[in-house]
Coordinates of C-alpha atoms in Angstrom, one line a residue:
M1 CA 152.7 121.6 51.3
R2 CA 156.0 119.8 51.8
K3 CA 156.6 118.4 55.3
Q4 CA 159.7 119.6 57.0
P5 CA 162.1 116.8 57.9
M6 CA 162.2 116.0 61.6
M7 CA 165.4 116.9 63.4
E8 CA 167.2 113.8 64.6
F9 CA 168.1 114.0 68.3
L10 CA 171.0 111.7 69.3
E11 CA 171.4 110.3 72.7
P12 CA 173.3 112.8 74.8
N13 CA 176.9 112.2 75.8
I14 CA 176.9 112.6 79.6
E15 CA 179.9 113.6 81.8
I16 CA 179.9 113.3 85.6
W17 CA 182.7 114.4 87.9
K18 CA 183.3 115.7 91.4
L19 CA 185.1 118.9 92.5
K20 CA 187.5 118.7 95.4
N21 CA 184.8 119.9 97.8
N22 CA 182.6 117.0 96.7
S23 CA 180.2 119.1 94.6
V24 CA 178.9 117.0 91.7
C25 CA 178.9 118.3 88.1
V26 CA 176.7 116.7 85.4
V27 CA 176.8 117.8 81.8
A28 CA 174.6 116.3 79.1
H29 CA 176.0 117.3 75.7
M30 CA 173.1 118.0 73.3
P31 CA 174.6 120.0 70.5
Q32 CA 171.3 120.0 68.5
A33 CA 169.4 121.9 71.3
S34 CA 168.6 125.5 70.7
L35 CA 168.7 126.4 74.4
T36 CA 170.8 125.2 77.3
S37 CA 169.4 124.4 80.7
I38 CA 171.5 125.1 83.8
N39 CA 170.3 123.7 87.1
L40 CA 171.7 124.1 90.6
W41 CA 170.3 121.5 93.0
I42 CA 171.0 121.8 96.7
R43 CA 170.0 119.3 99.4
A44 CA 168.5 122.0 101.6
G45 CA 164.7 121.4 101.4
S46 CA 162.2 121.7 104.1
S47 CA 163.0 118.3 105.5
Q48 CA 166.3 119.7 106.8
E49 CA 164.5 122.3 109.0
K50 CA 164.5 121.7 112.7
K51 CA 161.8 122.8 115.1
G52 CA 161.5 126.6 115.0
E53 CA 162.8 126.8 111.4
E54 CA 159.6 125.7 109.6
G55 CA 159.5 127.6 106.3
M56 CA 163.3 128.6 106.4
A57 CA 164.2 126.7 103.2
H58 CA 161.5 128.3 101.1
F59 CA 162.1 131.8 102.6
L60 CA 165.8 131.4 101.9
E61 CA 165.0 130.7 98.2
H62 CA 163.1 134.0 98.1
M63 CA 166.0 135.9 99.8
V64 CA 168.6 134.6 97.4
F65 CA 167.1 136.8 94.7
K66 CA 167.4 139.9 96.8
G67 CA 171.0 140.3 96.0
G68 CA 174.4 139.3 97.3
K69 CA 178.1 140.1 97.5
H70 CA 178.6 140.3 93.7
I71 CA 175.1 140.9 92.4
K72 CA 172.5 143.6 93.3
E73 CA 168.8 143.0 93.8
G74 CA 167.1 142.6 90.5
E75 CA 170.4 142.5 88.6
F76 CA 170.3 138.7 88.0
D77 CA 166.8 138.7 86.4
K78 CA 167.7 141.7 84.3
K79 CA 171.0 140.2 82.9
I80 CA 169.4 136.8 82.2
E81 CA 166.5 138.4 80.3
E82 CA 169.0 140.6 78.4
I83 CA 170.7 137.5 76.9
G84 CA 167.3 136.0 76.0
G85 CA 167.1 133.6 78.9
T86 CA 164.6 132.7 81.6
S87 CA 165.0 131.7 85.3
N88 CA 163.2 130.4 88.3
A89 CA 163.5 128.4 91.5
A90 CA 161.5 125.9 93.5
T91 CA 161.7 124.5 97.0
G92 CA 160.8 120.9 97.8
F93 CA 160.9 118.6 100.8
D94 CA 164.4 117.2 99.9
D95 CA 166.0 120.0 97.9
V96 CA 165.9 123.4 96.4
Q97 CA 166.4 124.0 92.7
Y98 CA 167.6 127.2 91.0
Y99 CA 167.7 127.1 87.2
V100 CA 168.2 129.2 84.1
Q101 CA 167.6 128.5 80.4
V102 CA 169.7 130.5 77.9
P103 CA 171.0 130.5 74.3
H104 CA 174.1 128.3 74.2
E105 CA 176.5 131.2 73.5
F106 CA 175.8 132.7 76.9
V107 CA 176.3 129.5 79.0
E108 CA 179.5 130.6 80.7
Q109 CA 178.0 134.0 81.6
A110 CA 174.8 132.4 83.0
I111 CA 176.8 129.9 85.1
K112 CA 178.7 132.8 86.8
L113 CA 175.5 134.8 87.4
L114 CA 173.7 131.8 88.9
L115 CA 176.6 130.8 91.2
D116 CA 177.1 134.4 92.4
L117 CA 173.4 134.6 93.1
V118 CA 172.9 131.4 95.0
L119 CA 176.2 130.8 96.8
E120 CA 177.0 134.3 98.2
P121 CA 173.7 136.0 99.1
L122 CA 173.5 139.0 101.5
F123 CA 170.5 139.0 103.9
E124 CA 170.0 142.8 104.2
E125 CA 167.5 143.5 107.0
H126 CA 165.2 145.8 105.1
A127 CA 164.9 143.5 102.1
F128 CA 164.5 140.6 104.5
N129 CA 161.5 142.2 106.3
I130 CA 159.8 143.0 103.0
E131 CA 160.2 139.5 101.6
K132 CA 159.0 138.0 104.9
E133 CA 155.7 139.7 104.3
V134 CA 155.6 138.3 100.8
V135 CA 156.1 134.7 102.1
L136 CA 153.5 135.3 104.8
E137 CA 151.0 136.3 102.1
E138 CA 151.8 133.1 100.2
I139 CA 150.9 131.1 103.3
A140 CA 147.7 133.0 103.7
Q141 CA 146.8 132.3 100.1
I142 CA 147.5 128.6 100.5
N143 CA 145.3 128.5 103.6
D144 CA 142.5 130.1 101.6
S145 CA 142.8 127.6 98.7
P146 CA 140.7 124.4 98.9
E147 CA 142.9 122.6 96.4
D148 CA 146.0 123.2 98.4
Q149 CA 144.3 122.3 101.6
I150 CA 143.3 118.9 100.2
Y151 CA 146.9 118.0 99.4
Q152 CA 148.3 119.4 102.6
N153 CA 145.8 117.3 104.5
L154 CA 146.7 114.2 102.4
F155 CA 150.4 114.5 103.2
K156 CA 149.7 115.1 106.9
L157 CA 147.5 112.1 107.1
C158 CA 150.0 109.8 105.3
W159 CA 153.2 111.0 107.0
R160 CA 152.0 112.3 110.4
E161 CA 154.8 114.2 112.2
H162 CA 157.5 113.5 109.6
P163 CA 158.7 116.6 107.7
Y164 CA 157.0 115.2 104.6
G165 CA 153.7 115.8 106.3
K166 CA 154.3 119.5 107.0
S167 CA 153.9 122.5 104.7
I168 CA 157.0 123.5 102.7
L169 CA 155.9 127.1 103.2
G170 CA 156.2 126.8 106.9
I171 CA 154.1 128.1 109.9
K172 CA 153.1 131.7 110.2
N173 CA 154.1 132.2 113.8
T174 CA 157.4 130.4 113.3
L175 CA 158.3 132.3 110.1
K176 CA 157.8 135.6 111.9
K177 CA 160.6 134.8 114.3
I178 CA 163.2 133.9 111.7
T179 CA 166.0 136.5 111.6
P180 CA 168.7 137.2 109.0
E181 CA 171.3 135.7 111.3
K182 CA 169.3 132.4 111.6
M183 CA 169.0 132.3 107.8
Q184 CA 172.7 133.0 107.3
S185 CA 173.4 130.0 109.6
F186 CA 171.1 127.7 107.6
H187 CA 172.7 128.8 104.3
K188 CA 176.2 128.1 105.7
N189 CA 175.2 124.7 107.1
F190 CA 173.4 123.4 104.0
Y191 CA 174.5 125.3 100.9
T192 CA 177.8 123.3 101.1
G193 CA 180.0 121.4 98.7
E194 CA 178.7 117.9 99.3
N195 CA 175.1 119.1 99.1
I196 CA 175.3 120.6 95.7
V197 CA 174.8 119.2 92.2
M198 CA 175.3 121.4 89.1
S199 CA 173.6 119.9 86.0
I200 CA 173.7 121.3 82.5
A201 CA 172.0 120.0 79.4
G202 CA 172.2 121.4 75.9
K203 CA 175.0 122.8 73.7
V204 CA 177.9 123.8 75.9
P205 CA 181.4 125.3 75.4
E206 CA 184.2 122.8 74.7
E207 CA 185.9 124.0 77.9
I208 CA 182.8 123.5 80.1
K209 CA 184.7 121.2 82.5
N210 CA 187.4 123.9 83.1
I211 CA 184.7 126.6 83.5
L212 CA 183.1 124.7 86.3
D213 CA 186.4 123.5 87.9
I214 CA 187.6 127.1 88.4
S215 CA 184.2 128.6 89.3
I216 CA 183.4 129.8 92.8
L217 CA 181.6 126.5 93.3
K218 CA 184.9 124.9 94.0
D219 CA 185.5 127.3 96.9
I220 CA 182.3 126.4 98.8
K221 CA 183.3 124.4 101.9
S222 CA 182.7 120.7 102.0
Y223 CA 181.0 120.3 105.4
S224 CA 177.3 120.1 106.2
I225 CA 175.0 119.1 109.0
K226 CA 173.6 115.7 108.1
N227 CA 169.9 115.1 107.8
R228 CA 168.5 116.4 111.1
N229 CA 165.2 114.6 110.8
K230 CA 164.9 111.9 113.4
E231 CA 161.4 110.9 112.5
I232 CA 161.2 107.5 110.7
L233 CA 159.0 107.6 107.6
V234 CA 156.0 105.4 108.3
F235 CA 152.9 105.4 106.1
N236 CA 149.7 105.8 108.0
K237 CA 146.7 103.8 106.6
K238 CA 143.5 105.7 107.2
F239 CA 140.2 106.8 105.7
H240 CA 139.4 110.5 106.3
E241 CA 136.7 112.8 105.1
I242 CA 137.0 116.6 105.2
Q243 CA 134.5 119.3 104.4
L244 CA 135.8 122.4 102.5
N245 CA 134.0 125.5 101.5
R246 CA 134.1 127.0 98.0
I247 CA 135.1 123.7 96.3
E248 CA 133.1 123.2 93.1
I249 CA 133.3 119.4 92.9
A250 CA 134.0 116.5 95.2
R251 CA 137.5 114.9 95.3
F252 CA 138.2 111.2 95.9
I253 CA 141.9 110.6 96.6
M254 CA 143.8 107.4 97.2
A255 CA 147.5 107.2 98.1
W256 CA 149.9 104.3 98.3
P257 CA 153.5 104.4 99.8
L258 CA 156.5 104.3 97.4
P259 CA 160.0 103.2 98.1
P260 CA 162.8 105.8 98.4
S261 CA 163.8 107.6 95.1
R262 CA 167.1 105.6 94.8
N263 CA 165.0 102.6 93.8
H264 CA 164.8 103.8 90.2
E265 CA 163.7 100.5 88.5
I266 CA 160.8 100.0 91.0
L267 CA 159.6 103.6 90.6
M268 CA 159.7 103.2 86.8
G269 CA 157.4 100.2 87.3
Y270 CA 155.0 102.4 89.3
D271 CA 155.1 105.1 86.6
I272 CA 154.2 102.5 83.9
A273 CA 151.4 101.2 86.1
S274 CA 150.0 104.7 86.6
T275 CA 150.0 105.2 82.8
I276 CA 148.2 101.9 82.2
L277 CA 145.6 102.8 84.9
A278 CA 144.9 106.5 84.3
E279 CA 146.5 108.1 81.2
G280 CA 144.6 108.3 78.0
R281 CA 141.1 107.1 77.0
N282 CA 142.3 103.5 76.7
S283 CA 143.6 103.4 80.3
K284 CA 141.7 101.1 82.6
L285 CA 140.3 103.7 85.0
I286 CA 139.4 106.4 82.4
K287 CA 137.8 103.9 80.0
R288 CA 135.6 102.4 82.8
L289 CA 134.8 105.4 84.9
R290 CA 134.6 108.2 82.4
E291 CA 133.9 106.6 79.0
E292 CA 131.6 103.8 80.0
L293 CA 129.9 104.7 83.3
Q294 CA 130.3 108.5 82.9
I295 CA 130.5 108.9 86.7
I296 CA 133.6 111.1 86.9
E297 CA 134.7 114.5 85.6
S298 CA 138.4 113.7 85.6
I299 CA 141.0 111.3 87.0
E300 CA 144.8 111.7 87.4
M301 CA 147.5 109.4 88.8
E302 CA 151.0 110.6 89.6
V303 CA 154.2 109.3 91.1
N304 CA 155.5 111.6 93.9
D305 CA 159.0 110.3 94.6
L306 CA 161.2 111.6 97.5
E307 CA 164.5 110.6 99.0
E308 CA 163.0 108.7 102.0
G309 CA 159.9 107.4 100.3
G310 CA 157.0 108.9 98.3
L311 CA 153.4 108.5 97.3
L312 CA 151.5 107.2 94.4
I313 CA 148.5 109.5 94.3
L314 CA 145.2 108.9 92.5
E315 CA 142.8 111.8 92.4
V316 CA 139.2 111.7 91.0
C317 CA 136.8 114.6 90.5
C318 CA 133.2 113.6 90.6
S319 CA 129.8 114.4 92.0
P320 CA 129.4 113.8 95.8
N321 CA 126.6 111.3 95.0
N322 CA 129.0 109.1 93.0
I323 CA 131.9 108.8 95.4
L324 CA 130.9 105.4 96.8
L325 CA 130.3 104.0 93.3
V326 CA 133.6 105.4 92.1
E327 CA 135.4 103.9 95.1
N328 CA 133.9 100.5 94.4
E329 CA 134.7 100.5 90.7
I330 CA 138.3 101.5 91.4
N331 CA 138.7 98.8 94.0
N332 CA 137.3 96.2 91.6
I333 CA 139.7 97.2 88.8
L334 CA 142.7 97.1 91.2
K335 CA 141.7 93.7 92.5
C336 CA 141.3 92.4 88.9
L337 CA 144.9 93.5 88.2
L338 CA 146.1 91.2 91.0
T339 CA 144.7 88.1 89.2
K340 CA 144.8 88.9 85.5
P341 CA 148.0 89.8 83.8
I342 CA 148.3 93.1 81.9
K343 CA 148.1 92.6 78.2
E344 CA 151.1 93.1 76.0
K345 CA 149.6 95.9 74.0
E346 CA 149.0 97.8 77.2
I347 CA 152.7 97.5 78.1
K348 CA 153.7 98.7 74.6
R349 CA 151.4 101.7 74.8

């Protein structure tokens, strides 16, 4: 059987420009791509919430899909699916992301649909009350999930009262008091020109710059309330043990503070270090703990980077009887890294 030749992907040509309202547009031209990804990033994550608004950013993400001035409830998903596309959204500590992926011939149509959906929502009371119950159910599910509780406890322990230490989903009692008027105000204050980045990657129309320059994105006002968080991000060093029901295997988790996300080169170094330590059978931790000693079930290490500072997280699944042994072995390997240089072949891998 003849092998099919591999398609050569060239480095994308990237254009970046600002609209008059300070919204940023980024287009990565990738004419070989079969699908085009359209992302709308908004600096309106949970860290922008003030006391009494906990859960507002995530709840607003839900409500955006309930319809607006130019698009009815369910119409967005229906039209995106009709052109062979997919869509979704996610709320984080720093931002909220709305995105679609469509065949390249429908890029202009998808951009219009996405901007209509996100920038001009209507918070109709009946839909608002129904969706509030959906979000409350999500909170109940998280509170009933040992895995989610572990990570919520981790962030709380590391960041204390800073917004990064609080649940993105919010607090049940606070969420119940949110009204359509309060949500409208939050949307007005944070879904603004200078808080928005539109990024597109894939095959795009030749007139893509003009399409974005005349879109409704340009009409969004360019004012916003600056970051309302007054808590300084301070990493809290601590050892803590928690007991959770219905968890099948013990977890041993370590976390180290990371610099703010603007420190790209330093964070790339952390990313490389996490690969050397815990990715693949030849990584130092997996080779020692799982392959040689066979005292763990699994081990993962990830870089969790955020605007103000993040975490490098190491998670090990093992028998409760092996936790102390696992901790000692990890500490020995980390101490060894401080005195012995990493081999060239490890860097290349």
